[in-house]
Coordinates of C-alpha atoms and ligand atoms in Angstrom, one line a residue:
M20 CA 32.0 -22.4 14.9
E21 CA 33.2 -19.7 12.6
F22 CA 32.5 -16.1 13.4
L23 CA 32.2 -13.4 10.8
S24 CA 35.3 -11.3 10.4
A25 CA 35.1 -7.5 11.1
D26 CA 34.9 -7.0 7.3
G27 CA 32.0 -9.6 7.1
I28 CA 30.1 -7.8 9.8
G29 CA 30.7 -4.5 8.1
I30 CA 29.4 -5.8 4.7
T31 CA 26.3 -7.4 6.4
L32 CA 25.4 -4.2 8.2
A33 CA 25.9 -2.2 5.0
L34 CA 23.6 -4.6 3.1
V35 CA 20.9 -4.4 5.9
A36 CA 21.2 -0.6 5.9
T37 CA 20.8 -0.5 2.1
A38 CA 17.8 -2.8 2.2
I39 CA 16.1 -0.7 4.9
S40 CA 16.8 2.5 3.0
L41 CA 15.5 1.0 -0.3
F42 CA 12.4 -0.2 1.5
Y43 CA 11.9 3.2 3.1
I44 CA 12.2 5.0 -0.3
Y45 CA 9.9 2.4 -1.9
A46 CA 7.3 2.6 0.8
K47 CA 7.4 6.5 1.0
Y48 CA 6.9 6.6 -2.8
K49 CA 4.0 4.1 -2.7
L50 CA 2.4 6.0 0.2
S51 CA 2.5 9.3 -1.7
Y52 CA 0.2 8.0 -4.4
W53 CA -2.8 10.1 -3.3
K54 CA -0.7 13.2 -2.5
R55 CA 0.7 13.1 -6.1
R56 CA -2.9 13.1 -7.3
G57 CA -4.0 15.9 -5.2
V58 CA -6.3 13.8 -3.0
E59 CA -6.5 14.4 0.8
S60 CA -5.0 11.6 2.9
L61 CA -4.0 10.9 6.5
P62 CA -0.6 10.1 8.0
T63 CA 0.5 6.5 7.3
N64 CA 2.4 3.7 8.8
L65 CA 5.3 2.6 6.6
I66 CA 4.2 -1.1 6.6
F67 CA 0.4 -1.1 7.2
G68 CA -0.6 2.1 5.5
N69 CA -3.7 3.3 7.3
F70 CA -5.0 -0.2 8.3
K71 CA -2.7 -1.3 11.1
D72 CA -5.2 -1.7 13.9
A73 CA -7.7 -3.5 11.6
V74 CA -5.2 -6.1 10.2
L75 CA -3.9 -6.8 13.7
F76 CA -7.5 -7.3 14.9
R77 CA -7.2 -4.5 17.4
T78 CA -10.3 -2.7 16.1
A79 CA -13.1 -4.2 14.0
P80 CA -12.2 -3.4 10.4
G81 CA -15.5 -1.8 9.7
W82 CA -15.2 0.4 12.8
H83 CA -11.6 1.2 11.8
L84 CA -12.8 2.5 8.4
G85 CA -15.3 4.6 10.3
N86 CA -12.4 6.1 12.3
L87 CA -10.7 7.1 9.0
H88 CA -13.9 8.8 7.9
K89 CA -14.0 10.7 11.2
A90 CA -10.3 11.6 11.2
A91 CA -10.6 13.4 7.9
K92 CA -11.0 17.2 7.7
K93 CA -14.6 18.1 8.2
D94 CA -15.7 18.9 4.6
V95 CA -13.5 16.6 2.6
P96 CA -15.8 14.8 0.2
Y97 CA -13.4 11.8 -0.3
L98 CA -10.2 10.6 1.3
G99 CA -7.3 8.5 -0.1
F100 CA -6.0 5.8 2.2
Y101 CA -3.9 2.7 2.1
I102 CA -4.3 -0.9 3.1
F103 CA -0.6 -1.8 3.4
H104 CA 0.6 0.0 0.3
K105 CA -2.6 -0.4 -1.8
P106 CA -4.3 2.9 -2.6
C107 CA -8.0 2.9 -1.7
F108 CA -10.6 5.6 -1.9
L109 CA -13.2 6.5 0.8
L110 CA -16.3 8.4 -0.1
R111 CA -17.5 10.8 2.6
D112 CA -20.1 12.9 0.8
P113 CA -23.7 11.9 -0.1
E114 CA -23.6 13.7 -3.5
V115 CA -20.4 12.0 -4.5
I116 CA -21.9 8.7 -3.3
K117 CA -25.0 9.2 -5.4
Q118 CA -22.7 10.0 -8.4
I119 CA -20.8 6.8 -8.0
L120 CA -23.4 4.3 -6.8
I121 CA -26.3 5.6 -8.9
R122 CA -25.5 7.9 -11.8
D123 CA -22.2 6.3 -12.9
F124 CA -23.2 2.8 -11.8
E125 CA -22.0 1.2 -15.1
N126 CA -18.4 1.9 -14.1
F127 CA -19.0 0.8 -10.5
S128 CA -21.3 -2.1 -10.8
D129 CA -19.1 -4.7 -9.1
R130 CA -17.9 -5.1 -5.5
H131 CA -14.2 -5.1 -4.8
F132 CA -15.3 -7.9 -2.4
A133 CA -13.8 -11.3 -3.4
G134 CA -11.4 -9.9 -5.9
S135 CA -11.6 -9.9 -9.7
E136 CA -11.6 -13.7 -10.1
Q137 CA -14.9 -15.3 -9.4
K138 CA -14.6 -18.2 -6.9
D139 CA -16.9 -21.1 -6.3
S140 CA -18.4 -21.3 -2.9
I141 CA -21.6 -20.7 -1.1
G142 CA -20.1 -17.5 0.3
M143 CA -18.9 -16.0 -3.0
K144 CA -21.1 -17.0 -5.9
N145 CA -24.4 -15.6 -4.6
L146 CA -25.9 -12.3 -5.5
F147 CA -23.7 -10.4 -3.0
G148 CA -20.3 -11.5 -4.4
I149 CA -21.1 -12.2 -8.1
K150 CA -19.7 -10.0 -10.8
N151 CA -21.1 -8.7 -14.1
P152 CA -22.5 -9.7 -16.5
N153 CA -23.9 -12.5 -14.4
W154 CA -24.9 -10.1 -11.6
K155 CA -27.4 -8.3 -13.7
Y156 CA -29.1 -11.5 -14.8
L157 CA -29.1 -13.0 -11.3
R158 CA -30.5 -9.8 -9.7
A159 CA -33.4 -9.7 -12.1
K160 CA -34.2 -13.4 -11.2
I161 CA -33.7 -13.1 -7.4
T162 CA -35.6 -9.8 -7.0
P163 CA -39.1 -11.5 -7.7
T164 CA -38.3 -14.1 -5.0
L165 CA -38.3 -11.4 -2.3
T166 CA -41.4 -9.4 -3.2
R167 CA -44.2 -8.4 -0.7
G168 CA -46.2 -11.4 -1.8
K169 CA -43.3 -13.8 -1.1
L170 CA -42.7 -12.0 2.2
K171 CA -46.3 -12.7 3.2
Q172 CA -45.7 -16.4 2.6
M173 CA -42.5 -16.3 4.7
F174 CA -44.2 -14.5 7.6
P175 CA -45.9 -17.6 9.1
L176 CA -42.5 -19.3 9.0
M177 CA -41.0 -16.4 11.0
L178 CA -43.7 -16.6 13.6
E179 CA -43.5 -20.4 13.9
T180 CA -39.7 -20.2 14.4
G181 CA -40.3 -17.8 17.3
E182 CA -42.4 -20.3 19.3
P183 CA -39.5 -22.4 20.7
M184 CA -37.6 -19.2 21.5
M185 CA -40.5 -18.0 23.7
K186 CA -40.8 -21.4 25.4
Y187 CA -37.1 -21.4 26.0
L188 CA -37.2 -17.9 27.6
E189 CA -40.1 -18.9 29.8
N190 CA -38.0 -21.8 31.2
Q191 CA -34.9 -19.8 31.8
P192 CA -34.0 -19.5 35.5
E193 CA -34.8 -16.2 37.3
N194 CA -33.8 -14.5 40.5
K195 CA -36.1 -13.8 43.4
N196 CA -37.3 -10.6 41.7
G197 CA -38.3 -12.6 38.6
V198 CA -35.4 -11.3 36.5
K199 CA -33.7 -13.5 33.9
V200 CA -30.3 -12.7 32.4
I201 CA -30.3 -13.3 28.7
D202 CA -27.7 -12.7 26.0
A203 CA -29.8 -11.2 23.3
Q204 CA -27.1 -11.8 20.6
E205 CA -27.0 -15.5 21.3
L206 CA -30.8 -15.7 21.5
S207 CA -31.0 -14.0 18.2
Y208 CA -28.4 -16.2 16.6
K209 CA -30.3 -19.3 17.7
Y210 CA -33.6 -18.0 16.3
T211 CA -31.7 -17.0 13.1
T212 CA -30.2 -20.5 12.8
D213 CA -33.7 -21.9 12.8
L214 CA -34.9 -19.3 10.4
I215 CA -32.1 -20.1 8.0
A216 CA -33.0 -23.8 8.2
S217 CA -36.7 -23.0 7.6
I218 CA -36.5 -20.4 4.8
A219 CA -33.2 -21.1 3.0
L220 CA -33.0 -24.9 3.5
G221 CA -36.7 -25.7 3.7
T222 CA -36.4 -27.6 7.0
K223 CA -38.0 -27.0 10.4
M224 CA -35.5 -27.0 13.3
D225 CA -35.6 -26.2 17.0
S226 CA -32.1 -25.1 18.1
F227 CA -33.4 -24.1 21.5
H228 CA -34.5 -27.6 22.6
Y229 CA -33.2 -30.1 20.1
P230 CA -30.1 -28.5 18.6
N231 CA -28.9 -30.5 15.6
E232 CA -25.2 -30.6 16.6
E233 CA -23.8 -30.6 13.0
F234 CA -26.1 -27.8 11.7
S235 CA -25.9 -25.6 14.8
K236 CA -22.2 -25.9 14.9
A237 CA -21.9 -25.1 11.2
V238 CA -24.1 -22.0 11.5
M239 CA -22.5 -20.8 14.8
E240 CA -19.1 -21.2 13.2
F241 CA -20.4 -19.1 10.4
F242 CA -21.5 -16.3 12.8
H243 CA -18.6 -16.5 15.3
G244 CA -15.8 -18.6 13.8
F245 CA -12.3 -17.1 13.8
K246 CA -11.6 -18.6 10.4
R247 CA -14.6 -16.9 8.8
M248 CA -13.6 -13.6 10.5
V249 CA -10.2 -13.8 8.9
A250 CA -11.8 -14.8 5.6
L251 CA -14.2 -11.8 5.7
V252 CA -11.5 -9.2 6.4
T253 CA -9.6 -10.7 3.5
V254 CA -12.5 -10.7 1.0
F255 CA -13.6 -7.2 1.9
F256 CA -10.2 -5.5 2.2
M257 CA -7.5 -7.7 0.7
P258 CA -9.2 -9.8 -1.9
E259 CA -5.8 -10.3 -3.7
L260 CA -5.1 -12.8 -0.9
V261 CA -8.3 -14.8 -1.3
E262 CA -6.4 -17.4 -3.4
M263 CA -4.0 -17.9 -0.5
I264 CA -6.6 -18.5 2.3
G265 CA -9.0 -20.4 0.1
T266 CA -12.7 -19.5 -0.2
R267 CA -13.8 -22.6 1.6
M268 CA -13.0 -20.8 4.8
L269 CA -16.1 -18.6 4.2
F270 CA -18.5 -21.5 4.5
N271 CA -18.1 -25.1 3.9
S272 CA -20.6 -27.5 5.5
S273 CA -21.3 -30.8 3.9
F274 CA -24.3 -31.1 6.3
V275 CA -25.9 -27.9 4.9
K276 CA -25.5 -29.3 1.4
K277 CA -27.1 -32.5 2.4
V278 CA -30.1 -30.8 4.0
F279 CA -30.5 -28.5 1.0
W280 CA -30.4 -31.2 -1.6
E281 CA -32.8 -33.5 0.4
A282 CA -35.3 -30.6 0.6
M283 CA -35.0 -29.8 -3.1
E284 CA -35.4 -33.5 -4.0
S285 CA -38.4 -34.2 -1.8
R286 CA -40.2 -31.0 -2.7
E287 CA -39.7 -31.7 -6.4
R288 CA -40.9 -35.3 -5.9
T289 CA -44.0 -34.4 -3.9
G290 CA -44.9 -31.0 -5.4
N291 CA -45.5 -29.7 -1.9
K292 CA -45.1 -26.0 -1.2
R293 CA -44.0 -24.3 2.0
G294 CA -43.7 -20.6 1.1
D295 CA -39.9 -20.7 1.5
F296 CA -37.0 -20.0 -0.7
I297 CA -36.8 -23.7 -1.9
D298 CA -40.2 -23.1 -3.6
S299 CA -38.7 -20.1 -5.4
L300 CA -35.5 -21.9 -6.4
L301 CA -37.5 -24.8 -7.9
Q302 CA -39.5 -22.3 -10.0
L303 CA -36.2 -20.8 -11.2
K304 CA -34.8 -24.2 -11.9
N305 CA -37.8 -25.2 -14.0
G306 CA -38.1 -21.8 -15.7
E307 CA -36.3 -20.5 -18.9
Q308 CA -32.5 -20.5 -18.6
N309 CA -29.8 -18.1 -19.8
S310 CA -26.8 -19.5 -21.6
D311 CA -24.3 -17.7 -19.3
Y312 CA -25.9 -18.5 -16.0
K313 CA -28.1 -21.5 -15.3
F314 CA -30.2 -22.3 -12.3
E315 CA -28.9 -25.8 -11.9
G316 CA -26.5 -27.8 -9.8
E317 CA -24.3 -25.9 -7.3
N318 CA -25.7 -22.5 -8.6
L319 CA -28.9 -23.3 -6.7
L320 CA -27.1 -24.0 -3.5
Y321 CA -25.1 -20.7 -3.8
Q322 CA -28.3 -18.7 -3.9
S323 CA -29.5 -20.1 -0.5
G324 CA -26.2 -18.8 0.8
T325 CA -27.6 -15.3 0.3
F326 CA -29.8 -15.9 3.3
F327 CA -26.9 -16.9 5.6
S328 CA -25.3 -13.5 5.5
G329 CA -28.7 -11.8 5.0
F330 CA -30.3 -13.2 8.1
E331 CA -27.0 -12.6 10.0
S332 CA -27.6 -8.9 9.2
S333 CA -31.2 -8.9 10.3
S334 CA -30.2 -10.8 13.5
T335 CA -27.7 -8.0 14.3
T336 CA -30.4 -5.5 13.5
M337 CA -32.7 -7.1 16.0
S338 CA -30.2 -7.6 18.8
F339 CA -28.6 -4.1 18.6
T340 CA -32.0 -2.4 18.3
L341 CA -33.2 -4.3 21.3
M342 CA -30.0 -3.2 23.2
E343 CA -30.8 0.4 22.4
L344 CA -34.4 0.0 23.6
A345 CA -33.1 -1.7 26.7
N346 CA -31.1 1.4 27.4
H347 CA -34.0 3.8 26.6
P348 CA -37.1 2.7 28.6
E349 CA -39.1 5.7 27.3
Y350 CA -38.7 4.6 23.6
Q351 CA -39.1 0.9 24.7
E352 CA -42.5 1.7 26.1
R353 CA -43.6 3.6 23.0
V354 CA -42.5 0.7 20.8
R355 CA -44.4 -1.7 23.1
Q356 CA -47.6 0.3 22.8
D357 CA -47.2 0.4 19.1
I358 CA -46.8 -3.4 19.0
N359 CA -49.7 -4.0 21.3
K360 CA -52.1 -1.7 19.5
A361 CA -51.5 -3.4 16.2
I362 CA -51.7 -6.9 17.6
D363 CA -54.7 -6.2 19.8
A364 CA -56.5 -5.0 16.6
H365 CA -55.4 -7.6 14.1
G366 CA -53.7 -10.5 16.0
F367 CA -50.2 -11.7 15.0
T368 CA -50.9 -11.1 11.3
F369 CA -48.9 -9.7 8.4
D370 CA -51.2 -6.6 8.4
A371 CA -50.6 -6.0 12.1
F372 CA -46.8 -5.8 11.4
N373 CA -47.4 -3.3 8.6
E374 CA -49.0 -1.0 11.1
M375 CA -46.1 -1.0 13.6
K376 CA -44.7 2.4 12.5
Y377 CA -42.9 3.3 15.7
L378 CA -41.2 -0.1 15.7
D379 CA -40.1 0.7 12.1
Q380 CA -38.6 4.0 13.4
A381 CA -36.8 2.3 16.2
I382 CA -35.2 -0.2 13.8
A383 CA -34.3 2.5 11.3
E384 CA -32.5 4.3 14.2
G385 CA -30.9 1.0 15.3
V386 CA -29.3 0.4 11.9
R387 CA -28.2 4.0 11.7
L388 CA -26.0 3.6 14.8
H389 CA -25.2 -0.1 14.4
P390 CA -25.2 -0.8 10.7
P391 CA -24.9 -4.6 10.4
V392 CA -23.1 -4.3 7.0
S393 CA -21.0 -1.3 7.9
T394 CA -18.8 -1.2 4.8
I395 CA -20.0 -0.7 1.2
D396 CA -17.5 -1.4 -1.5
R397 CA -17.1 -1.1 -5.3
Y398 CA -14.2 -0.7 -7.7
T399 CA -13.6 1.3 -10.8
R400 CA -14.0 -0.9 -13.9
K401 CA -12.4 1.8 -16.2
D402 CA -10.3 4.9 -15.4
Y403 CA -12.8 7.5 -14.0
K404 CA -12.5 11.3 -13.8
I405 CA -14.4 12.6 -10.8
P406 CA -16.9 15.1 -12.2
G407 CA -15.8 18.8 -11.6
T408 CA -12.2 17.9 -10.8
D409 CA -9.0 16.7 -12.5
I410 CA -8.7 13.7 -10.3
I411 CA -8.5 10.4 -12.2
L412 CA -9.4 7.2 -10.3
E413 CA -7.4 4.5 -12.0
K414 CA -9.1 1.3 -13.2
G415 CA -9.3 -1.2 -10.4
T416 CA -9.2 1.3 -7.5
P417 CA -11.1 0.0 -4.5
I418 CA -13.9 2.3 -3.4
Y419 CA -15.3 2.2 0.1
I420 CA -18.1 3.8 2.1
S421 CA -18.1 3.5 5.9
L422 CA -21.6 3.6 7.4
Y423 CA -20.2 4.0 10.8
G424 CA -18.5 7.2 9.6
L425 CA -21.3 8.5 7.4
Q426 CA -24.3 7.7 9.6
E427 CA -22.8 9.3 12.6
D428 CA -21.4 12.3 10.8
P429 CA -22.4 15.5 12.7
R430 CA -22.6 17.3 9.3
F431 CA -25.7 15.2 8.6
F432 CA -27.2 14.1 11.9
K433 CA -28.0 16.3 14.9
D434 CA -27.0 14.8 18.2
H435 CA -25.4 12.2 15.9
S436 CA -24.5 9.6 18.6
T437 CA -27.9 9.7 20.4
F438 CA -30.4 7.0 19.8
N439 CA -33.6 8.8 18.8
P440 CA -36.3 7.0 16.8
D441 CA -38.1 10.3 16.4
R442 CA -35.7 11.3 13.6
F443 CA -37.8 9.1 11.4
T444 CA -41.3 10.5 11.9
D445 CA -43.3 10.8 8.7
D446 CA -42.7 14.6 8.2
S447 CA -38.9 14.6 9.0
K448 CA -36.5 14.6 6.1
V449 CA -33.9 11.9 6.4
A450 CA -30.4 12.9 5.3
D451 CA -29.1 11.4 2.1
A452 CA -26.2 10.1 4.2
Y453 CA -28.6 7.5 5.7
I454 CA -28.0 4.4 3.6
P455 CA -28.0 1.3 5.9
F456 CA -29.1 -0.9 3.0
G457 CA -26.7 0.7 0.5
S458 CA -27.8 2.6 -2.5
G459 CA -28.4 2.3 -6.3
P460 CA -29.0 -0.8 -8.4
R461 CA -26.8 -2.9 -6.1
M462 CA -28.5 -2.0 -2.8
C463 CA -29.8 -4.7 -0.5
V464 CA -32.3 -7.0 -2.2
G465 CA -33.5 -8.4 1.1
M466 CA -34.3 -5.2 3.0
K467 CA -38.0 -5.9 3.6
V468 CA -37.3 -9.5 4.6
G469 CA -34.6 -8.4 7.0
Q470 CA -36.8 -5.6 8.5
L471 CA -39.7 -8.1 9.0
H472 CA -37.4 -10.7 10.7
A473 CA -36.2 -8.0 13.2
K474 CA -39.7 -6.8 13.8
V475 CA -41.2 -10.2 14.5
V476 CA -38.6 -11.1 17.1
I477 CA -38.6 -7.6 18.8
A478 CA -42.5 -7.7 18.9
M479 CA -42.6 -11.2 20.4
L480 CA -40.1 -10.2 23.1
L481 CA -41.4 -6.7 24.0
R482 CA -45.0 -7.9 24.2
E483 CA -44.0 -10.3 27.0
Y484 CA -41.0 -8.8 28.7
E485 CA -39.6 -5.5 30.2
I486 CA -36.0 -5.4 29.2
W487 CA -33.0 -3.4 30.4
Q488 CA -29.2 -3.5 30.4
K489 CA -27.0 -3.0 33.4
P490 CA -24.2 -0.4 32.9
E491 CA -21.6 -3.0 33.8
D492 CA -22.8 -5.3 31.0
K493 CA -22.3 -2.6 28.3
S494 CA -21.6 -4.3 25.0
I495 CA -18.4 -3.7 23.1
L496 CA -17.7 -4.3 19.4
D497 CA -15.9 -7.5 18.4
P498 CA -12.6 -6.4 17.0
R499 CA -12.3 -9.5 14.9
S500 CA -15.6 -9.0 13.2
T501 CA -16.1 -7.4 9.7
F502 CA -19.8 -7.5 10.1
T503 CA -21.1 -5.8 13.3
A504 CA -21.1 -8.0 16.4
A505 CA -20.7 -7.6 20.1
A506 CA -17.6 -9.2 21.6
N507 CA -19.1 -9.8 25.0
G508 CA -22.6 -10.5 23.8
I509 CA -25.6 -8.3 24.4
V510 CA -26.4 -9.2 28.0
L511 CA -29.8 -7.9 29.1
Q512 CA -32.2 -8.3 32.0
F513 CA -35.7 -9.7 31.2
R514 CA -38.7 -9.5 33.5
K515 CA -42.1 -10.8 32.5
L516 CA -44.7 -8.1 32.2
V517 CA -47.8 -8.4 34.4
K518 CA -50.8 -8.2 32.2
Ligands
HEM3 C1 -31.9 -5.6 8.2 C2 -31.0 -6.4 7.7 C3 -30.1 -6.1 6.6 C4 -29.2 -5.0 6.3 C5 -28.9 -3.8 7.2 C6 -28.6 -5.3 5.1 C7 -27.6 -4.4 4.5 C8 -27.1 -4.6 3.2 C9 -26.1 -3.7 2.6 C10 -25.5 -2.5 3.2 C11 -25.8 -4.3 1.4 C12 -24.8 -3.7 0.4 C13 -25.6 -2.7 -0.5 C14 -24.7 -2.0 -1.5 O1 -23.6 -2.4 -1.8 O2 -25.1 -0.9 -2.0 C15 -26.6 -5.4 1.2 C16 -26.6 -6.2 0.1 C17 -27.3 -7.4 0.0 N1 -28.2 -7.9 0.9 FE1 -28.7 -7.1 2.6 N2 -29.1 -6.4 4.5 C18 -30.0 -6.9 5.4 C19 -30.7 -8.1 5.2 C20 -30.7 -8.9 4.1 C21 -31.5 -10.1 4.0 C22 -32.4 -10.7 5.0 C23 -31.1 -10.7 2.8 C24 -31.6 -11.9 2.1 C25 -32.8 -12.3 2.1 C26 -30.1 -9.8 2.2 C27 -29.6 -10.0 1.0 C28 -28.6 -9.1 0.4 C29 -28.1 -9.4 -0.9 C30 -28.3 -10.5 -1.8 C31 -27.2 -8.3 -1.2 C32 -26.4 -8.0 -2.4 C33 -27.2 -7.3 -3.5 C34 -26.5 -7.1 -4.8 O3 -25.3 -7.1 -4.8 O4 -27.2 -7.0 -5.8 N3 -29.9 -8.7 3.0 N4 -27.4 -5.7 2.4

């Protein structure tokens, strides 16, 4: 074996030292981008910028962004930060947010999500991920499929989906004091799996008693799977890498496709209607078409994908709100009285659910503290001068808002980390910083559907059970998850109410 001579070692060391010095100078320069523009920023890591703990899955990426929001000086309206060396811009002020999301929407009408190239997959080519000009057309077509009238048709399907859940709970083992230990997050995911099957795929399922292995596995992979977690961090924060990981990691189930196409085909053949999204899609398919975007072939399937992430969000809304109510018995009792009053007067009807105002307030507070979609993103389509400043945001700059940061910001919310549904009484003015469903023309299109989903499940549970959480079961955020989820589940104690 030959060893390097003393000269050889010297040259190698000199080369390594030069490479390190050059990298240092390069990184320092890249990481001074915001300082050179006069924008406030935070201390950085030479390799990871400001995103080290998130890319290493030590903290949930959405939570991490919230920490950047919190780490900034109190009144800074925006903050420059870096994902590796890429400059990104974090909005911290409701007025600036309105300017960008509403008033100057034309320049910020697309999400940074999924990168500038449009990819084909259920996860990308639906209303959430699609870019302009197709977004505008699609939004106008999808909005009428989620109106109050459509919601009323979906309502019986939501109730029906709850029946197996209640039977399952009834049959769960209990201790000598009649207490059952239930993971509300898993319970909610199971209900949501059946709801997705029913509303987005037009097929009734019962995951509680007769789980369809292939379907349940595909949906659980979607909610929990590590591959999708990696894919989500990538599409939200490093979409340049989407090509490398492949969009199929977001969702790719041949079984879902099969169920979807069978439902479409049989519904078209028989002319039957069920009040679900398949009915709406068939209407779109048979309606007038636009030359740029047609409701045909895979495009129909992509739209049902909207409900996968949408119902995941409402599932999170339900389980985290229930967790808060479990820890606040006084609010739980007020919510229960609200539910009982409405149902005793009208039965389990759509009208009864419209009357449950205190439940609305509890859910509103639930999504303030635990925003299911905690990160809102856009990018600048053209260079943009921030009004009243000399700061230019260059074309392509990713823009983020952290709802963890904003909705717990003590500048806007008194006792900011306390769960208190009374913030939302009719006569109290809610801060503009409260935007759990986003803001402007691109805000959530499924808000009412999601709220009703969460309300139906909470009402069914609280009408029958008293619920609490033991301190040792306290839930913690999943550090791998871009969307809000509990790593150790939401383990609660359930005891049947004596009526
Ligand atoms: C309570 C549960 C839900 C919460 C908290 C929630 C939250 C959000 C948020 C924060 C956004 C981003 C808005 C923005 O960028 O300004 C969004 C977008 C969206 N949500 Fe929801 N969502 C929920 C339920 C749903 C449901 C049930 C559906 C489907 C029926 C849905 C469909 C969508 C779609 C399609 C978009 C993209 C809209 C667009 O880009 O035009 N969401 N949602």
